[in-house]
mmCIF file of C-alpha atoms in Angstrom:
data_model
loop_
_atom_site.group_PDB
_atom_site.id
_atom_site.type_symbol
_atom_site.label_atom_id
_atom_site.label_comp_id
_atom_site.label_asym_id
_atom_site.label_seq_id
_atom_site.Cartn_x
_atom_site.Cartn_y
_atom_site.Cartn_z
ATOM 1 C CA MET A 1 40.601 93.472 43.442
ATOM 2 C CA LYS A 2 42.658 96.653 43.859
ATOM 3 C CA LEU A 3 43.964 98.081 47.139
ATOM 4 C CA LEU A 4 45.880 101.212 48.041
ATOM 5 C CA HIS A 5 48.650 100.373 50.490
ATOM 6 C CA THR A 6 49.876 103.126 52.773
ATOM 7 C CA ALA A 7 51.380 103.193 56.289
ATOM 8 C CA ASP A 8 53.157 105.244 58.929
ATOM 9 C CA TRP A 9 51.031 108.387 58.795
ATOM 10 C CA HIS A 10 52.203 109.407 62.273
ATOM 11 C CA ILE A 11 49.476 112.013 62.565
ATOM 12 C CA GLY A 12 50.572 114.628 65.091
ATOM 13 C CA ARG A 13 54.302 114.329 64.352
ATOM 14 C CA THR A 14 56.555 117.369 64.760
ATOM 15 C CA LEU A 15 59.998 118.127 63.325
ATOM 16 C CA ASN A 16 62.149 119.811 65.945
ATOM 17 C CA GLY A 17 59.104 121.597 67.331
ATOM 18 C CA TYR A 18 57.540 122.441 63.961
ATOM 19 C CA SER A 19 54.134 120.829 63.351
ATOM 20 C CA LEU A 20 53.835 118.605 60.292
ATOM 21 C CA LEU A 21 50.044 118.538 60.376
ATOM 22 C CA ASP A 22 49.575 120.734 57.339
ATOM 23 C CA GLU A 23 52.003 118.575 55.422
ATOM 24 C CA GLN A 24 50.170 115.431 56.538
ATOM 25 C CA GLU A 25 46.790 116.920 55.547
ATOM 26 C CA ASN A 26 48.198 117.689 52.090
ATOM 27 C CA ALA A 27 49.580 114.141 51.705
ATOM 28 C CA PHE A 28 46.208 112.727 52.764
ATOM 29 C CA GLU A 29 44.350 114.712 50.081
ATOM 30 C CA GLN A 30 46.728 113.293 47.463
ATOM 31 C CA ILE A 31 46.247 109.733 48.814
ATOM 32 C CA LEU A 32 42.483 110.153 48.582
ATOM 33 C CA ASP A 33 42.735 111.522 45.037
ATOM 34 C CA ILE A 34 44.875 108.533 44.001
ATOM 35 C CA ALA A 35 42.376 106.141 45.562
ATOM 36 C CA LYS A 36 39.515 107.688 43.605
ATOM 37 C CA GLU A 37 41.455 107.907 40.347
ATOM 38 C CA GLU A 38 42.433 104.243 40.653
ATOM 39 C CA HIS A 39 38.950 103.154 41.743
ATOM 40 C CA VAL A 40 40.412 101.072 44.537
ATOM 41 C CA ASP A 41 38.390 98.561 46.521
ATOM 42 C CA GLY A 42 39.929 99.595 49.783
ATOM 43 C CA ILE A 43 42.668 101.548 51.528
ATOM 44 C CA VAL A 44 45.143 99.665 53.705
ATOM 45 C CA ILE A 45 46.791 101.641 56.553
ATOM 46 C CA ALA A 46 49.517 99.341 57.950
ATOM 47 C CA GLY A 47 50.073 100.862 61.369
ATOM 48 C CA ASP A 48 51.494 103.906 63.157
ATOM 49 C CA ILE A 49 48.399 105.933 62.295
ATOM 50 C CA TYR A 50 49.125 108.324 65.153
ATOM 51 C CA ASP A 51 52.592 109.384 66.235
ATOM 52 C CA ARG A 52 51.914 108.891 69.937
ATOM 53 C CA ALA A 53 49.905 106.499 72.097
ATOM 54 C CA ILE A 54 48.078 109.524 73.526
ATOM 55 C CA PRO A 55 47.678 111.872 70.526
ATOM 56 C CA SER A 56 46.959 115.593 70.724
ATOM 57 C CA THR A 57 43.455 116.962 70.199
ATOM 58 C CA SER A 58 44.497 118.419 66.853
ATOM 59 C CA ALA A 59 45.844 115.036 65.732
ATOM 60 C CA VAL A 60 42.625 113.233 66.753
ATOM 61 C CA THR A 61 40.494 115.850 64.962
ATOM 62 C CA ALA A 62 42.595 115.633 61.832
ATOM 63 C CA LEU A 63 42.559 111.845 61.648
ATOM 64 C CA ASP A 64 38.836 111.736 62.343
ATOM 65 C CA ARG A 65 38.214 113.999 59.354
ATOM 66 C CA MET A 66 40.508 111.891 57.127
ATOM 67 C CA LEU A 67 38.868 108.581 57.992
ATOM 68 C CA LYS A 68 35.361 109.977 57.606
ATOM 69 C CA SER A 69 36.344 111.408 54.215
ATOM 70 C CA ILE A 70 37.562 108.025 53.017
ATOM 71 C CA ASN A 71 34.912 105.806 54.494
ATOM 72 C CA LEU A 72 31.704 107.823 54.899
ATOM 73 C CA ASP A 73 31.985 110.497 52.229
ATOM 74 C CA ASN A 74 33.603 108.382 49.505
ATOM 75 C CA HIS A 75 32.421 104.928 50.650
ATOM 76 C CA ILE A 76 35.884 103.371 50.347
ATOM 77 C CA PRO A 77 36.546 100.457 52.697
ATOM 78 C CA ILE A 78 39.409 100.880 55.163
ATOM 79 C CA TYR A 79 41.644 98.049 56.392
ATOM 80 C CA ALA A 80 43.749 99.433 59.264
ATOM 81 C CA ILE A 81 45.936 98.144 62.060
ATOM 82 C CA SER A 82 47.771 99.722 64.968
ATOM 83 C CA GLY A 83 51.558 100.062 64.983
ATOM 84 C CA ASN A 84 54.086 100.400 67.792
ATOM 85 C CA HIS A 85 53.426 104.153 68.056
ATOM 86 C CA ASP A 86 49.679 103.786 68.411
ATOM 87 C CA GLY A 87 47.809 103.358 71.651
ATOM 88 C CA ALA A 88 46.155 100.025 70.759
ATOM 89 C CA LYS A 89 43.297 100.114 73.282
ATOM 90 C CA ARG A 90 42.493 103.757 72.659
ATOM 91 C CA LEU A 91 42.528 103.294 68.900
ATOM 92 C CA ASN A 92 40.355 100.188 69.284
ATOM 93 C CA PHE A 93 37.447 102.147 70.710
ATOM 94 C CA GLY A 94 34.309 101.807 68.631
ATOM 95 C CA ASN A 95 35.641 99.406 66.026
ATOM 96 C CA GLU A 96 32.635 97.065 66.266
ATOM 97 C CA TRP A 97 30.188 99.564 64.756
ATOM 98 C CA MET A 98 32.820 100.734 62.241
ATOM 99 C CA GLU A 99 32.619 97.438 60.368
ATOM 100 C CA GLU A 100 29.042 98.284 59.371
ATOM 101 C CA SER A 101 30.551 100.842 56.948
ATOM 102 C CA ASN A 102 33.383 98.534 55.876
ATOM 103 C CA PHE A 103 35.910 100.196 58.237
ATOM 104 C CA TYR A 104 37.996 97.371 59.646
ATOM 105 C CA LEU A 105 40.391 98.227 62.445
ATOM 106 C CA ASN A 106 42.468 95.661 64.345
ATOM 107 C CA THR A 107 44.559 96.735 67.341
ATOM 108 C CA LEU A 108 44.641 93.599 69.438
ATOM 109 C CA LEU A 109 46.307 90.268 68.731
ATOM 110 C CA GLU A 110 43.153 88.240 69.342
ATOM 111 C CA GLU A 111 41.381 90.094 66.494
ATOM 112 C CA SER A 112 43.921 88.984 63.882
ATOM 113 C CA PHE A 113 42.933 85.344 63.455
ATOM 114 C CA LYS A 114 39.592 85.987 61.715
ATOM 115 C CA PRO A 115 40.222 87.247 58.168
ATOM 116 C CA ILE A 116 38.161 89.754 56.257
ATOM 117 C CA GLU A 117 36.518 87.811 53.462
ATOM 118 C CA THR A 118 36.204 89.309 49.992
ATOM 119 C CA GLU A 119 35.256 87.635 46.751
ATOM 120 C CA ASP A 120 38.897 87.216 45.739
ATOM 121 C CA ALA A 121 40.875 87.171 48.936
ATOM 122 C CA GLN A 122 41.201 86.631 52.652
ATOM 123 C CA ILE A 123 42.725 89.677 54.334
ATOM 124 C CA PHE A 124 44.428 88.946 57.650
ATOM 125 C CA MET A 125 45.096 92.050 59.764
ATOM 126 C CA LEU A 126 47.869 91.617 62.346
ATOM 127 C CA PRO A 127 48.621 94.683 64.479
ATOM 128 C CA PHE A 128 51.920 95.312 66.165
ATOM 129 C CA PHE A 129 52.310 93.100 69.243
ATOM 130 C CA ASP A 130 55.142 92.025 71.489
ATOM 131 C CA PRO A 131 56.028 88.580 72.869
ATOM 132 C CA MET A 132 54.233 89.333 76.151
ATOM 133 C CA ASP A 133 50.972 89.883 74.257
ATOM 134 C CA ALA A 134 51.398 86.457 72.656
ATOM 135 C CA ARG A 135 52.092 84.838 76.038
ATOM 136 C CA VAL A 136 48.919 86.317 77.504
ATOM 137 C CA TYR A 137 46.839 85.313 74.446
ATOM 138 C CA TYR A 138 48.064 81.690 74.304
ATOM 139 C CA GLN A 139 47.787 81.271 78.042
ATOM 140 C CA LYS A 140 44.103 82.217 77.737
ATOM 141 C CA GLN A 141 43.816 79.642 74.963
ATOM 142 C CA GLY A 142 44.914 76.910 77.415
ATOM 143 C CA MET A 143 48.479 76.465 76.222
ATOM 144 C CA ASP A 144 50.768 74.518 78.504
ATOM 145 C CA GLU A 145 52.655 76.799 80.927
ATOM 146 C CA ASP A 146 56.075 75.597 79.793
ATOM 147 C CA GLN A 147 55.147 76.317 76.179
ATOM 148 C CA VAL A 148 53.945 79.788 77.123
ATOM 149 C CA LYS A 149 57.258 80.520 78.882
ATOM 150 C CA SER A 150 59.115 79.429 75.722
ATOM 151 C CA ILE A 151 57.657 82.420 73.837
ATOM 152 C CA ARG A 152 60.634 84.707 74.466
ATOM 153 C CA GLY A 153 61.185 86.551 71.212
ATOM 154 C CA ILE A 154 59.052 87.854 68.419
ATOM 155 C CA GLY A 155 60.259 85.013 66.177
ATOM 156 C CA GLU A 156 58.663 82.341 68.355
ATOM 157 C CA ALA A 157 55.538 84.426 68.863
ATOM 158 C CA MET A 158 55.088 85.181 65.202
ATOM 159 C CA GLY A 159 55.587 81.559 64.239
ATOM 160 C CA LEU A 160 52.654 80.532 66.470
ATOM 161 C CA VAL A 161 50.425 83.343 65.215
ATOM 162 C CA ILE A 162 51.060 82.571 61.553
ATOM 163 C CA SER A 163 50.514 78.855 62.029
ATOM 164 C CA ASP A 164 47.112 79.584 63.561
ATOM 165 C CA MET A 165 46.204 81.963 60.745
ATOM 166 C CA ILE A 166 47.014 79.266 58.170
ATOM 167 C CA LYS A 167 44.336 77.050 59.724
ATOM 168 C CA SER A 168 41.740 79.509 58.376
ATOM 169 C CA PHE A 169 43.083 79.627 54.829
ATOM 170 C CA ASP A 170 40.566 79.143 52.014
ATOM 171 C CA PRO A 171 42.452 77.376 49.223
ATOM 172 C CA ASN A 172 40.269 79.047 46.608
ATOM 173 C CA LYS A 173 41.314 82.585 47.574
ATOM 174 C CA LYS A 174 44.412 84.704 47.730
ATOM 175 C CA HIS A 175 45.874 85.166 51.220
ATOM 176 C CA LEU A 176 46.870 88.726 52.143
ATOM 177 C CA LEU A 177 48.509 89.948 55.349
ATOM 178 C CA ILE A 178 48.639 93.464 56.773
ATOM 179 C CA THR A 179 51.165 93.863 59.580
ATOM 180 C CA HIS A 180 53.687 96.219 61.190
ATOM 181 C CA PHE A 181 57.179 94.855 61.798
ATOM 182 C CA THR A 182 60.761 94.968 60.537
ATOM 183 C CA VAL A 183 61.196 92.260 57.949
ATOM 184 C CA ALA A 184 64.518 91.429 56.268
ATOM 185 C CA PRO A 185 65.285 89.132 53.300
ATOM 186 C CA SER A 186 67.279 86.868 55.631
ATOM 187 C CA SER A 187 68.572 86.782 59.204
ATOM 188 C CA GLU A 188 72.054 87.821 57.984
ATOM 189 C CA GLU A 189 70.787 91.030 56.367
ATOM 190 C CA GLU A 190 69.916 94.255 58.116
ATOM 191 C CA VAL A 191 67.004 96.468 57.068
ATOM 192 C CA GLU A 192 67.590 100.165 56.584
ATOM 193 C CA LEU A 193 65.608 101.799 59.348
ATOM 194 C CA THR A 194 65.204 105.197 57.706
ATOM 195 C CA SER A 195 63.305 107.552 60.029
ATOM 196 C CA GLU A 196 62.414 104.814 62.447
ATOM 197 C CA THR A 197 63.929 103.523 65.633
ATOM 198 C CA THR A 198 67.013 101.292 65.395
ATOM 199 C CA SER A 199 65.794 99.340 68.410
ATOM 200 C CA LYS A 200 65.827 95.582 68.275
ATOM 201 C CA VAL A 201 63.775 95.368 71.451
ATOM 202 C CA GLY A 202 60.792 92.991 71.685
ATOM 203 C CA GLY A 203 58.375 93.218 68.758
ATOM 204 C CA LEU A 204 60.670 95.605 66.898
ATOM 205 C CA ALA A 205 63.225 92.863 66.293
ATOM 206 C CA THR A 206 63.773 91.826 62.689
ATOM 207 C CA LEU A 207 61.799 88.979 61.134
ATOM 208 C CA THR A 208 62.590 87.360 57.785
ATOM 209 C CA ILE A 209 60.564 86.789 54.626
ATOM 210 C CA ASN A 210 60.537 83.044 55.363
ATOM 211 C CA THR A 211 58.157 83.775 58.279
ATOM 212 C CA PHE A 212 55.508 84.914 55.804
ATOM 213 C CA LYS A 213 56.070 82.418 52.969
ATOM 214 C CA ASP A 214 52.529 81.049 53.146
ATOM 215 C CA PHE A 215 50.968 84.416 52.214
ATOM 216 C CA ASP A 216 50.541 85.511 48.641
ATOM 217 C CA TYR A 217 51.203 89.146 49.524
ATOM 218 C CA VAL A 218 52.222 91.034 52.687
ATOM 219 C CA MET A 219 51.504 94.739 53.145
ATOM 220 C CA LEU A 220 53.913 96.111 55.754
ATOM 221 C CA GLY A 221 54.312 99.190 57.849
ATOM 222 C CA HIS A 222 57.065 100.434 60.216
ATOM 223 C CA ILE A 223 59.967 101.282 57.887
ATOM 224 C CA HIS A 224 59.574 104.668 56.209
ATOM 225 C CA THR A 225 61.038 103.849 52.800
ATOM 226 C CA ARG A 226 59.753 101.488 50.158
ATOM 227 C CA PHE A 227 63.332 100.572 49.266
ATOM 228 C CA ALA A 228 63.510 98.544 52.484
ATOM 229 C CA SER A 229 60.921 96.083 51.046
ATOM 230 C CA PRO A 230 62.442 92.633 51.475
ATOM 231 C CA SER A 231 60.814 91.076 48.395
ATOM 232 C CA GLU A 232 58.415 91.716 45.543
ATOM 233 C CA ASN A 233 55.442 90.399 47.472
ATOM 234 C CA ILE A 234 56.405 91.617 50.966
ATOM 235 C CA ARG A 235 56.461 95.383 50.781
ATOM 236 C CA TYR A 236 56.679 98.677 52.608
ATOM 237 C CA PRO A 237 55.018 101.660 50.893
ATOM 238 C CA GLY A 238 57.078 104.096 53.027
ATOM 239 C CA SER A 239 55.635 107.010 54.969
ATOM 240 C CA PRO A 240 53.740 109.669 52.954
ATOM 241 C CA VAL A 241 55.729 112.502 54.536
ATOM 242 C CA LYS A 242 59.443 113.112 55.269
ATOM 243 C CA PHE A 243 59.839 113.075 59.017
ATOM 244 C CA ASN A 244 63.513 113.930 59.525
ATOM 245 C CA VAL A 245 66.775 115.078 57.948
ATOM 246 C CA LYS A 246 68.014 111.577 57.299
ATOM 247 C CA GLU A 247 65.079 110.930 54.971
ATOM 248 C CA ALA A 248 65.449 114.303 53.273
ATOM 249 C CA LYS A 249 69.070 113.505 52.392
ATOM 250 C CA ILE A 250 67.987 110.485 50.382
ATOM 251 C CA ARG A 251 66.620 112.235 47.346
ATOM 252 C CA THR A 252 65.753 109.042 45.481
ATOM 253 C CA HIS A 253 63.353 107.995 48.211
ATOM 254 C CA GLY A 254 60.237 109.753 46.899
ATOM 255 C CA LYS A 255 57.170 109.467 49.099
ATOM 256 C CA GLY A 256 53.969 107.836 47.982
ATOM 257 C CA VAL A 257 51.718 104.756 48.105
ATOM 258 C CA ASP A 258 51.465 101.381 46.421
ATOM 259 C CA ILE A 259 48.512 100.303 44.292
ATOM 260 C CA VAL A 260 48.182 96.519 44.725
ATOM 261 C CA GLN A 261 46.329 94.673 41.953
ATOM 262 C CA ILE A 262 45.106 91.188 42.882
ATOM 263 C CA SER A 263 44.012 88.798 40.143
ATOM 264 C CA ASP A 264 43.647 85.014 39.897
ATOM 265 C CA SER A 265 47.013 84.648 38.216
ATOM 266 C CA GLN A 266 49.184 87.241 39.997
ATOM 267 C CA ILE A 267 49.540 90.155 42.391
ATOM 268 C CA THR A 268 51.317 93.292 41.197
ATOM 269 C CA HIS A 269 52.154 96.616 42.750
ATOM 270 C CA THR A 270 52.599 100.079 41.260
ATOM 271 C CA PHE A 271 54.111 102.973 43.154
ATOM 272 C CA LYS A 272 52.257 106.358 43.035
ATOM 273 C CA GLU A 273 54.303 109.348 44.141
ATOM 274 C CA ILE A 274 53.109 112.112 46.481
ATOM 275 C CA SER A 275 54.435 115.653 46.138
ATOM 276 C CA PRO A 276 55.329 117.455 49.379
ATOM 277 C CA LYS A 277 53.574 120.733 50.190
ATOM 278 C CA THR A 278 56.636 122.054 52.053
ATOM 279 C CA ASP A 279 59.801 120.111 51.231
ATOM 280 C CA LEU A 280 62.769 119.716 53.538
ATOM 281 C CA GLN A 281 66.067 120.873 52.006
ATOM 282 C CA VAL A 282 69.410 119.734 53.465
ATOM 283 C CA ILE A 283 72.352 122.094 52.913
ATOM 284 C CA GLU A 284 75.927 121.514 54.094
ATOM 285 C CA GLU A 285 78.170 124.456 53.099
ATOM 286 C CA PRO A 286 80.725 126.908 54.580
ATOM 287 C CA TRP A 287 79.390 130.091 56.134
ATOM 288 C CA ASP A 288 80.629 132.270 53.243
ATOM 289 C CA THR A 289 78.724 130.133 50.762
ATOM 290 C CA LEU A 290 75.552 130.093 52.830
ATOM 291 C CA THR A 291 75.523 133.875 53.005
ATOM 292 C CA ASP A 292 76.442 134.430 49.395
ATOM 293 C CA PRO A 293 73.440 135.840 47.446
ATOM 294 C CA LYS A 294 74.520 133.922 44.366
ATOM 295 C CA PHE A 295 74.097 130.693 46.343
ATOM 296 C CA TYR A 296 71.035 131.299 48.487
ATOM 297 C CA LYS A 297 68.976 133.002 45.751
ATOM 298 C CA ALA A 298 69.131 129.719 43.887
ATOM 299 C CA GLN A 299 67.491 127.942 46.838
ATOM 300 C CA PRO A 300 63.690 127.687 47.433
ATOM 301 C CA ILE A 301 63.875 130.271 50.232
ATOM 302 C CA ASP A 302 60.655 131.112 52.084
ATOM 303 C CA LYS A 303 59.047 128.132 50.385
ATOM 304 C CA ASP A 304 60.672 124.974 51.843
ATOM 305 C CA TRP A 305 62.125 124.172 55.228
ATOM 306 C CA PHE A 306 65.880 123.948 55.691
ATOM 307 C CA ALA A 307 68.238 121.793 57.692
ATOM 308 C CA ILE A 308 71.603 123.505 57.551
ATOM 309 C CA THR A 309 75.059 122.298 58.555
ATOM 310 C CA VAL A 310 77.692 125.030 58.621
ATOM 311 C CA LYS A 311 81.055 123.681 57.546
ATOM 312 C CA ASP A 312 84.300 124.834 59.266
ATOM 313 C CA PHE A 313 82.586 127.602 61.160
ATOM 314 C CA ASP A 314 84.619 129.680 63.598
ATOM 315 C CA ARG A 315 82.465 129.547 66.690
ATOM 316 C CA SER A 316 84.482 132.373 68.279
ATOM 317 C CA LYS A 317 82.704 134.803 65.960
ATOM 318 C CA HIS A 318 80.063 136.746 67.839
ATOM 319 C CA ILE A 319 77.114 136.274 65.538
ATOM 320 C CA ASN A 320 73.597 134.910 65.951
ATOM 321 C CA VAL A 321 73.902 132.182 63.330
ATOM 322 C CA ARG A 322 70.318 130.930 63.456
ATOM 323 C CA ALA A 323 68.836 134.442 63.281
ATOM 324 C CA LYS A 324 71.003 135.305 60.291
ATOM 325 C CA LEU A 325 70.179 132.075 58.448
ATOM 326 C CA GLN A 326 66.449 132.395 59.116
ATOM 327 C CA GLU A 327 66.584 135.951 57.854
ATOM 328 C CA ILE A 328 68.019 134.577 54.575
ATOM 329 C CA TYR A 329 66.293 131.184 54.190
ATOM 330 C CA GLY A 330 63.064 131.453 56.192
ATOM 331 C CA THR A 331 62.311 128.425 58.314
ATOM 332 C CA VAL A 332 65.453 126.638 59.540
ATOM 333 C CA VAL A 333 64.232 123.517 61.395
ATOM 334 C CA GLU A 334 67.707 122.188 62.188
ATOM 335 C CA LEU A 335 71.089 123.851 62.529
ATOM 336 C CA ASP A 336 74.383 122.037 63.066
ATOM 337 C CA TYR A 337 78.150 122.617 62.699
ATOM 338 C CA GLU A 338 80.434 120.178 60.919
ATOM 339 C CA ASN A 339 83.531 121.040 62.991
ATOM 340 C CA LEU A 340 81.546 120.414 66.185
ATOM 341 C CA LYS A 341 80.498 117.000 64.878
ATOM 342 C CA ARG A 342 84.145 116.236 64.103
ATOM 343 C CA GLU A 343 85.238 117.237 67.598
ATOM 344 C CA GLN A 344 82.568 115.091 69.169
ATOM 345 C CA ALA A 345 83.597 112.130 67.049
ATOM 346 C CA GLN A 346 87.240 112.538 68.042
ATOM 347 C CA ASN A 347 86.446 112.834 71.744
ATOM 348 C CA THR A 348 84.471 109.625 72.007
ATOM 349 C CA LYS A 349 85.693 106.077 71.672
ATOM 350 C CA GLN A 350 82.281 104.460 71.765
ATOM 351 C CA ALA A 351 79.615 104.277 69.093
ATOM 352 C CA ASN A 352 77.087 107.073 68.840
ATOM 353 C CA LEU A 353 74.391 106.289 71.360
ATOM 354 C CA SER A 354 71.692 107.361 68.947
ATOM 355 C CA GLU A 355 72.737 104.505 66.674
ATOM 356 C CA LEU A 356 72.487 101.890 69.433
ATOM 357 C CA SER A 357 69.343 100.108 70.554
ATOM 358 C CA PRO A 358 68.283 100.846 74.166
ATOM 359 C CA ASP A 359 68.988 97.308 75.330
ATOM 360 C CA THR A 360 72.530 97.506 73.869
ATOM 361 C CA ILE A 361 73.146 100.740 75.758
ATOM 362 C CA VAL A 362 72.018 99.116 79.012
ATOM 363 C CA ASP A 363 74.197 96.079 78.274
ATOM 364 C CA GLN A 364 77.258 98.285 77.699
ATOM 365 C CA PHE A 365 76.614 100.336 80.833
ATOM 366 C CA PHE A 366 76.183 97.201 82.922
ATOM 367 C CA LYS A 367 79.448 95.769 81.583
ATOM 368 C CA THR A 368 81.285 99.058 82.266
ATOM 369 C CA ILE A 369 80.134 99.066 85.901
ATOM 370 C CA THR A 370 80.371 95.356 86.721
ATOM 371 C CA GLY A 371 82.773 93.984 84.150
ATOM 372 C CA LYS A 372 80.199 91.313 83.246
ATOM 373 C CA ASP A 373 77.611 90.856 80.493
ATOM 374 C CA LEU A 374 73.897 90.779 81.323
ATOM 375 C CA SER A 375 72.547 87.315 81.978
ATOM 376 C CA ASP A 376 69.767 85.887 79.831
ATOM 377 C CA GLU A 377 67.285 86.591 82.596
ATOM 378 C CA GLN A 378 68.462 90.160 82.943
ATOM 379 C CA LYS A 379 68.264 90.686 79.174
ATOM 380 C CA GLN A 380 64.694 89.469 79.188
ATOM 381 C CA LEU A 381 63.842 91.879 81.983
ATOM 382 C CA VAL A 382 65.453 94.805 80.135
ATOM 383 C CA ASP A 383 63.622 93.768 76.974
ATOM 384 C CA SER A 384 60.249 93.719 78.769
ATOM 385 C CA ILE A 385 60.885 97.136 80.336
ATOM 386 C CA PHE A 386 61.654 98.774 77.001
ATOM 387 C CA VAL A 387 58.671 97.157 75.320
ATOM 388 C CA ASP A 388 56.467 98.687 78.018
ATOM 389 C CA LEU A 389 58.159 102.028 77.647
ATOM 390 C CA GLY A 390 57.734 101.874 73.881
ATOM 391 C CA LYS A 391 53.983 101.693 74.369
ATOM 392 C CA GLU A 392 54.079 104.992 76.216
ATOM 393 C CA ASP A 393 55.901 106.821 73.366
#
């Protein structure tokens, strides 16, 4: 059995106001070509299919065309789940009739316990969920109220879910899992959250590989680089498109998909690279260098997008910097100044708020005002609020 593993399409994403839809369409066409060339038995989309819970009309139209092309035009099965960016209930609409064409889509926790059965494997599809979803589900299953209340973090919730999945294991088949979470090698190690939120709130908190030790292979989504994969059999394929400057700076992180080959004796993966239609170039140079023809004529001007940081720029100069740079380079999606960054760093004693999780920011603010740390009950309340807010993003 051979599967193509992809994730984090984020259809409808923008980069500082610039639509990435053309880039996403181009990446999709390459993914479909790879699937056909490899003669895969299915395409796995491990969450964050859309970028927002309520996607734009153009995003819905684009994804509809992509899924039809895979499933109806080319008759390739789809195994997809929702991620934390997706609107689970909206995405779930119509999934019952989809299965008639081998389009499997799980967006709700209760759907994850029945595996998709193939000749070689059982495929369990676990969408993103938060501890509250687990509480509601297990309460409906008749769990004792005290046990339900003990499900506070994603660790406890995931432990229960996995233990119930194991009950359905067929010992004569491989056991595969598709899910959408941050997974680290161990609790002491942090996962690089390239292009994704650093939040540790609710279901976004880090799990470890030990949680999934009973599965033969785990196909993850959520982290946008394959180099964050915590082990050889628990892997992220990375997003198919660069979504921000941070990703663009890491030149070794080529975008692509994994081809997963399942046999009786082993499961292997091979990375297949995707070439960007419009690449994102990051340049950090002094103004004189940026405006020197010898320098900028060596750049892919009017072809790629540019994120430019001007070093040591004298802001007292009366010049429209963006207009001048766009005249030279074409599309400048981000403009910054190194000396301004340095001033901001010198004027603040606290960590950059963008690098802190929302619950940490609230905790710090509370302590600044009251002189006390949040209580456990208050932390749980804050956690629940941000989980709910995350569903609206």
